[in-house]
Short mmCIF file of C-alpha atoms and ligand atoms in Angstrom, two decimals:
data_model
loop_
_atom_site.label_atom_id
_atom_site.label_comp_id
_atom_site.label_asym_id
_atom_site.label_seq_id
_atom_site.Cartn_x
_atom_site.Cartn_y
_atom_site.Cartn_z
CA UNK A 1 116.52 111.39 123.22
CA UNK A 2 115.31 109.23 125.64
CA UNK A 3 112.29 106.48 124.49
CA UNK A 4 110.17 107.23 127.08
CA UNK A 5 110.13 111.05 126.20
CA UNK A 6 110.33 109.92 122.58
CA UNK A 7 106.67 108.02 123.69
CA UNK A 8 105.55 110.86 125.53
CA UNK A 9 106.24 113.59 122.68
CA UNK A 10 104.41 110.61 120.04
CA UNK A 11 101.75 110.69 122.75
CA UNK A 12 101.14 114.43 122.49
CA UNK A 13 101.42 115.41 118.69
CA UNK A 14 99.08 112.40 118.28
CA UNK A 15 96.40 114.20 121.12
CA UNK A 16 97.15 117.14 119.45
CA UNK A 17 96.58 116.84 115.45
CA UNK A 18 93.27 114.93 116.60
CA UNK A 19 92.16 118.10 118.63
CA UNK A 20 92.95 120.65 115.74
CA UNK A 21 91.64 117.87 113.07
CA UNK A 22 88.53 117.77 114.83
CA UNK A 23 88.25 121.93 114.74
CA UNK A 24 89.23 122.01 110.85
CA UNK A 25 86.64 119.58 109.99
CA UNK A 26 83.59 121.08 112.39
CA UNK A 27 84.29 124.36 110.72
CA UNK A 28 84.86 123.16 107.07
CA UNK A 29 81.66 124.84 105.42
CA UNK A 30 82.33 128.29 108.06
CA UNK A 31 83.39 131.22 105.63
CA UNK A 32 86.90 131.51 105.42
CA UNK A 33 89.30 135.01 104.86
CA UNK A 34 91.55 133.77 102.31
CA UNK A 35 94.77 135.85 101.87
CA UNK A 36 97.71 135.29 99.60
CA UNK A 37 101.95 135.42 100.68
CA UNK A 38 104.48 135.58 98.14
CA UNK A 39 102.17 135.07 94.66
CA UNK A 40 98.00 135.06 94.36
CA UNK A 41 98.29 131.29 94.48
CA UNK A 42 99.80 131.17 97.16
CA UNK A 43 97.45 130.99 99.70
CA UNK A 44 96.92 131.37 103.52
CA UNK A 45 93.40 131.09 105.25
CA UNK A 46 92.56 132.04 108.91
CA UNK A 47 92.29 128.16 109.52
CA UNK A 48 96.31 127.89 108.97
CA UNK A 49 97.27 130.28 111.46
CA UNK A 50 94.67 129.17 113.90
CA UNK A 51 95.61 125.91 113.56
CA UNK A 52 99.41 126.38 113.93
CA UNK A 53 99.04 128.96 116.74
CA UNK A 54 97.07 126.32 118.32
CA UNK A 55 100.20 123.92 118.27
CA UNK A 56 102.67 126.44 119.01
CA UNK A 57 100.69 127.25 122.40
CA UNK A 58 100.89 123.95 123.06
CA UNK A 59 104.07 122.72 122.57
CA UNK A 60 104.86 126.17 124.11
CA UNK A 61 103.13 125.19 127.26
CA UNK A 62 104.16 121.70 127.73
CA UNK A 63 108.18 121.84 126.27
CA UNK A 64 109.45 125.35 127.12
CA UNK A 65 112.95 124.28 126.09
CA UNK A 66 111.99 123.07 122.59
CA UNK A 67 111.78 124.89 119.18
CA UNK A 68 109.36 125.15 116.44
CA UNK A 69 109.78 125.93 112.42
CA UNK A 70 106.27 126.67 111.46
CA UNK A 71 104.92 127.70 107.95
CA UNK A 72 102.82 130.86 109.42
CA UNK A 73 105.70 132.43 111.36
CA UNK A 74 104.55 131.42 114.82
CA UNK A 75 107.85 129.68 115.35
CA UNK A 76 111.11 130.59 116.27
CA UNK A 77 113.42 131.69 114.03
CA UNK A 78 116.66 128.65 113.75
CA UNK A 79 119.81 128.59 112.23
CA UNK A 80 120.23 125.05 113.20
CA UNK A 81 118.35 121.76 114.27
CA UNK A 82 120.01 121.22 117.21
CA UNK A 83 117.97 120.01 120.55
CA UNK A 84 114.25 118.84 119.99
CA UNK A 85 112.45 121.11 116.69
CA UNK A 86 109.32 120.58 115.85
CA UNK A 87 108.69 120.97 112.21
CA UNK A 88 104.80 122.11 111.48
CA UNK A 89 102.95 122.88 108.24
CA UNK A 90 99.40 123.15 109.57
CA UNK A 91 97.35 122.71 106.46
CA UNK A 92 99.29 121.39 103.84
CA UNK A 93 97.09 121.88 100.29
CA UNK A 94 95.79 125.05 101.42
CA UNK A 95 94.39 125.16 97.97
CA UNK A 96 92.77 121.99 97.94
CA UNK A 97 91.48 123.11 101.25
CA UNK A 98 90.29 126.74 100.00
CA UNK A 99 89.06 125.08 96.47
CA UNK A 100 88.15 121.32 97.58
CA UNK A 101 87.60 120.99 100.98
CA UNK A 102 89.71 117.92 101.08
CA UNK A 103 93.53 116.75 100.03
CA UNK A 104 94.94 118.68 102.45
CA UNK A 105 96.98 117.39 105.91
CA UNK A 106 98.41 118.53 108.97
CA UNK A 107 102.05 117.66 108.99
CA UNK A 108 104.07 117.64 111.70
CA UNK A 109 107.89 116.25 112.29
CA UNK A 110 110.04 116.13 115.03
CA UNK A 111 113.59 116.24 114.97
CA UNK A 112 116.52 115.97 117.54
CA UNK A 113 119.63 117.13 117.13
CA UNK A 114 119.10 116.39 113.24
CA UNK A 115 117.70 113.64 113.33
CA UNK A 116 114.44 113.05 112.60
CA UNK A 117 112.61 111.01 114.82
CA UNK A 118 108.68 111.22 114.46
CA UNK A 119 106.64 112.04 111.24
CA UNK A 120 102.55 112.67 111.27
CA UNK A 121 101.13 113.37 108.54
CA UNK A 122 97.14 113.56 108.92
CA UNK A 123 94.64 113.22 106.06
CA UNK A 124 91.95 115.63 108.06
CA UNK A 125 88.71 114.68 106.27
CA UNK A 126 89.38 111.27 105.74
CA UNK A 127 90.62 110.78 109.10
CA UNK A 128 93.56 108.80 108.09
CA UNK A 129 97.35 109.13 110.09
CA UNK A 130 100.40 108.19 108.96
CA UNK A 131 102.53 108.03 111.53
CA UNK A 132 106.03 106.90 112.82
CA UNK A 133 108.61 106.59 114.98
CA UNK A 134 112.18 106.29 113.80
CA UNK A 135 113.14 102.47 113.79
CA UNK A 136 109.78 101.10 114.64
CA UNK A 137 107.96 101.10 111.25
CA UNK A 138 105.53 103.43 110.17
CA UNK A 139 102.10 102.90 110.21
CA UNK A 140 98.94 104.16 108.51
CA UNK A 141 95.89 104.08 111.39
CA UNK A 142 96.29 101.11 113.05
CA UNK A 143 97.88 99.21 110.59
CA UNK A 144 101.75 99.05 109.76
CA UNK A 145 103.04 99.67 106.23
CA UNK A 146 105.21 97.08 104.69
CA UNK A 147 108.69 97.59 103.49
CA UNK A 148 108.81 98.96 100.23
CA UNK A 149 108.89 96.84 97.07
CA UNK A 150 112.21 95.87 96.13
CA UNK A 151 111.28 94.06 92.44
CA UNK A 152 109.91 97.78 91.02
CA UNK A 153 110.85 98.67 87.64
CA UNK A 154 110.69 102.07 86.13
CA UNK A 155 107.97 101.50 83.36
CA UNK A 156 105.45 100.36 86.04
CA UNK A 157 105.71 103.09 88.35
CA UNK A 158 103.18 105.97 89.33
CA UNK A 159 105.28 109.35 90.24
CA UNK A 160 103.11 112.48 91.87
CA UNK A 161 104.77 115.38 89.96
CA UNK A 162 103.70 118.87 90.10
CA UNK A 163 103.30 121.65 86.93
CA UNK A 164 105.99 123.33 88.04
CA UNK A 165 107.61 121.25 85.93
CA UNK A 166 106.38 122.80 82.40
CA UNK A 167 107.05 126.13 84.03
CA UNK A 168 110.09 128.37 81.98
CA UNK A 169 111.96 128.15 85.40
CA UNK A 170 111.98 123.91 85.32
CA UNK A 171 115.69 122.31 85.88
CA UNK A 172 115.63 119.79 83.18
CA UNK A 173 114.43 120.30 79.74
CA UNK A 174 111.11 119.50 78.12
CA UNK A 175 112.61 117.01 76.09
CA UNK A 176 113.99 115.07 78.96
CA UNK A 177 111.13 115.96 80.77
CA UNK A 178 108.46 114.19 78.13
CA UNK A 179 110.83 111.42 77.51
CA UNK A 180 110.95 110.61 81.48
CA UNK A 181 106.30 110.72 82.03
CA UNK A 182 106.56 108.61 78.87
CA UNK A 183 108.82 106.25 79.75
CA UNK A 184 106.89 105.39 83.51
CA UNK A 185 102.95 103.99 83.55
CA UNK A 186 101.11 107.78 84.69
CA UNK A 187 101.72 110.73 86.68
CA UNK A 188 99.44 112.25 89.30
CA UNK A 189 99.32 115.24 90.98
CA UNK A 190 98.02 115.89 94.80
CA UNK A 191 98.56 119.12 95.78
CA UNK A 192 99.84 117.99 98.88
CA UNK A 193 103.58 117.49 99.44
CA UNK A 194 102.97 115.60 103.22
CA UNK A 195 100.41 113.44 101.41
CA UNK A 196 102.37 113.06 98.13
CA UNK A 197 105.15 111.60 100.72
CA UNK A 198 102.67 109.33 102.45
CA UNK A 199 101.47 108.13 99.55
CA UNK A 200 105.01 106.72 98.72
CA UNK A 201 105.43 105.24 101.88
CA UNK A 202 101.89 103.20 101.49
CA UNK A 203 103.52 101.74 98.57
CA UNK A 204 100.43 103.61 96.23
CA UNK A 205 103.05 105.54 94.39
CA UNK A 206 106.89 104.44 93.75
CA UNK A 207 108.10 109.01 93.04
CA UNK A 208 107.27 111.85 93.72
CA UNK A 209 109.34 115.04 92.18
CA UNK A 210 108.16 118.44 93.49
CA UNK A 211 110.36 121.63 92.49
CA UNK A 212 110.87 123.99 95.40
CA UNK A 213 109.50 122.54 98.85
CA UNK A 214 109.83 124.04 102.13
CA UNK A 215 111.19 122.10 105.43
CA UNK A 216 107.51 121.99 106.58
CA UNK A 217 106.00 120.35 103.85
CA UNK A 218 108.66 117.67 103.70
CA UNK A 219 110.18 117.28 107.80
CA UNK A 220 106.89 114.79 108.83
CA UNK A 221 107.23 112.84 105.31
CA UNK A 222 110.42 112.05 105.12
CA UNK A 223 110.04 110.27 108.46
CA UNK A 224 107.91 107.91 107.47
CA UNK A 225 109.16 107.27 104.25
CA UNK A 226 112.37 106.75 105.93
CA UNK A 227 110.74 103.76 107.96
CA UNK A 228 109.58 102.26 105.11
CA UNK A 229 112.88 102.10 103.10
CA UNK A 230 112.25 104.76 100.70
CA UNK A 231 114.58 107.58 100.38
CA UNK A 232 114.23 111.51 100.51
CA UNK A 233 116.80 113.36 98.54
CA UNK A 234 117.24 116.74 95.93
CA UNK A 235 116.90 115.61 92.20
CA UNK A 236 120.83 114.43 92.64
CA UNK A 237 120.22 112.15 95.35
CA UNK A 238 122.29 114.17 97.24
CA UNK A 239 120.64 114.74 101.33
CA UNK A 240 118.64 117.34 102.34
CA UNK A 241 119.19 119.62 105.26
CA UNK A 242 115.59 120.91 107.05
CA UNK A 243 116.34 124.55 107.18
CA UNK A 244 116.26 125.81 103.39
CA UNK A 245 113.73 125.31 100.50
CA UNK A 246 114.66 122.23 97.89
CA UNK A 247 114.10 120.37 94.67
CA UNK A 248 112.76 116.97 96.13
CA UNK A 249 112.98 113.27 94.99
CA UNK A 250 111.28 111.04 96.73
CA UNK A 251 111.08 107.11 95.59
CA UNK A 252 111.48 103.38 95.94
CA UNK A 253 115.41 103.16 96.05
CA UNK A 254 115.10 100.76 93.64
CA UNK A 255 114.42 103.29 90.68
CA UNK A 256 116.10 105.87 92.17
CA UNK A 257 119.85 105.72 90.30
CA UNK A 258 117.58 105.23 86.91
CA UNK A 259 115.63 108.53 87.26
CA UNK A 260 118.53 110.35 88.47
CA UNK A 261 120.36 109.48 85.41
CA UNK A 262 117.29 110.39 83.67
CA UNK A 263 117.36 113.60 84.68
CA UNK A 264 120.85 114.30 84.38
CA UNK A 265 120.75 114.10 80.86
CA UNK A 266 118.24 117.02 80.96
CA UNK A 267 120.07 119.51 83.50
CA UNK A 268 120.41 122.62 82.00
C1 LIG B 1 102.12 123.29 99.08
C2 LIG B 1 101.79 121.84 98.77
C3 LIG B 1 101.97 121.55 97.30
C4 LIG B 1 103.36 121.89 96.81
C5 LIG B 1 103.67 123.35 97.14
C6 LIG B 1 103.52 123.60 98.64
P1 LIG B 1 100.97 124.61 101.14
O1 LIG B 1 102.02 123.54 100.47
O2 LIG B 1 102.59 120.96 99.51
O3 LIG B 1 101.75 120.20 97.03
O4 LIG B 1 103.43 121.70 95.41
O5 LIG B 1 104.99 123.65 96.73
O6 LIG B 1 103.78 124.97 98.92
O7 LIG B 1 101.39 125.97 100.67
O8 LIG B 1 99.63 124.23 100.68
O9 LIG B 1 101.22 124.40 102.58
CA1 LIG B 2 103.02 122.98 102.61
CA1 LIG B 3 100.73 125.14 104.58
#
């Protein structure tokens, strides 16, 4: 894709996330109709769908010839990421948003022909974007993020980890699993794949290990983490493609052979 395009696409998801940012936070205390999808905690308010018709319509308008994976189903439906996709989970957290009012983000990637070249990932109530462009840094506001660390070690690190983990479904034992949280400095958990992603990029945690994600939550993230030399992978460090649902690892690469084998000892 050409940069000026590239710019001009940057230009518009920017405009864009600001508009429906604005909405989400002037209607924050407005009642909301909370449903649920495929379990009761898995929730979807009237504010997602708004907000990702909203960017659907636009991107609609403006780039006929484009596609869109959304989380609410106002996409199209693709069987590959060829040409320009946009990759949109319009509130990501919808339980922190539905419980909190906050921790949530809009997250929105965009790839081409694969590749992904911009990630947004926007912290609506505390007005704070994470943004980038692929090769030219990512940036949090105004202000670039610096490389990631390359002197980590394992004990020091903070990973974002969700419960899923101590559910009878996990991948790795409890054993292996206790051993591991142990073994770093603390765990923390968001509730916000997009942010937990972010978050890594900042440099404010060094992991983050989330059982079952969908391309939405991760397509924007992995962008920017990408930019900051972190790395995006399944719990094998194997890649991950942007059109099925995944185990995710996301880390410094400097602890990232050392958790692997880690976890390996645990695979069931
Ligand atoms: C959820 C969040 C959460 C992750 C879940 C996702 P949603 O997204 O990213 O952190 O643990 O797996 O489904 O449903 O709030 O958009
Ligand atoms: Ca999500
Ligand atoms: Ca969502």
């Amino acid at each position: 894709m050409d940069i000026q395009m590239l710019d001009e696409i940057y230009k518009n998801a920017r405009e864009w996330i600001e508009i429906a940012g604005n909405n989400i936070r002037s209607k924050i205390n407005q009642p909301l109709t909370v449903d649920t999808k495929s379990n009761p905690n898995d929730l979807v308010t009237t504010m997602d769908k708004e907000t990702e018709a909203f960017f659907v319509t636009k991107i609609k308008e403006t780039y006929p010839n484009h596609f869109i994976i959304g989380e609410e189903g106002f996409g199209d439906n693709l069987a590959s990421l060829d040409g320009t996709v946009w990759i949109i989970d319009p509130i990501d957290g919808t339980m922190n948003f539905v419980h909190q009012k906050r921790n949530f983000a809009i997250s929105i990637g965009v790839y081409h022909d694969r590749i992904g070249e911009i990630g947004m990932v926007y912290d609506v109530m505390n007005d704070v974007l994470y943004h980038a462009k692929r090769g030219q840094g990512a940036y949090k506001n105004d202000t670039k993020l610096s490389a990631l660390k390359k002197d980590v070690v394992l004990e020091k690190t903070i990973f974002a980890m969700n419960h899923f983990w101590l559910c009878p479904n996990r991948l790795v034992d409890e054993i292996t699993m206790q051993k591991f949280v142990r073994y770093i400095r603390g765990t923390r958990a968001y509730g916000s794949a997009a942010l937990d992603l972010a978050y890594i990029a900042e440099g404010i945690t060094d992991g983050y290990l989330s059982l079952g994600l969908e391309p939405w939550d991760i397509a924007a993230g992995m962008v920017i983490v990408n930019e900051v030399g972190g790395v995006v992978t399944d719990i094998d460090g194997e890649p991950l493609d942007l059109l099925s649902k995944h185990h995710v690892f996301a880390c410094n690469p400097a602890i990232q052979g050392e958790v692997i084998g880690i976890l390996k000892e645990g695979r069931k």
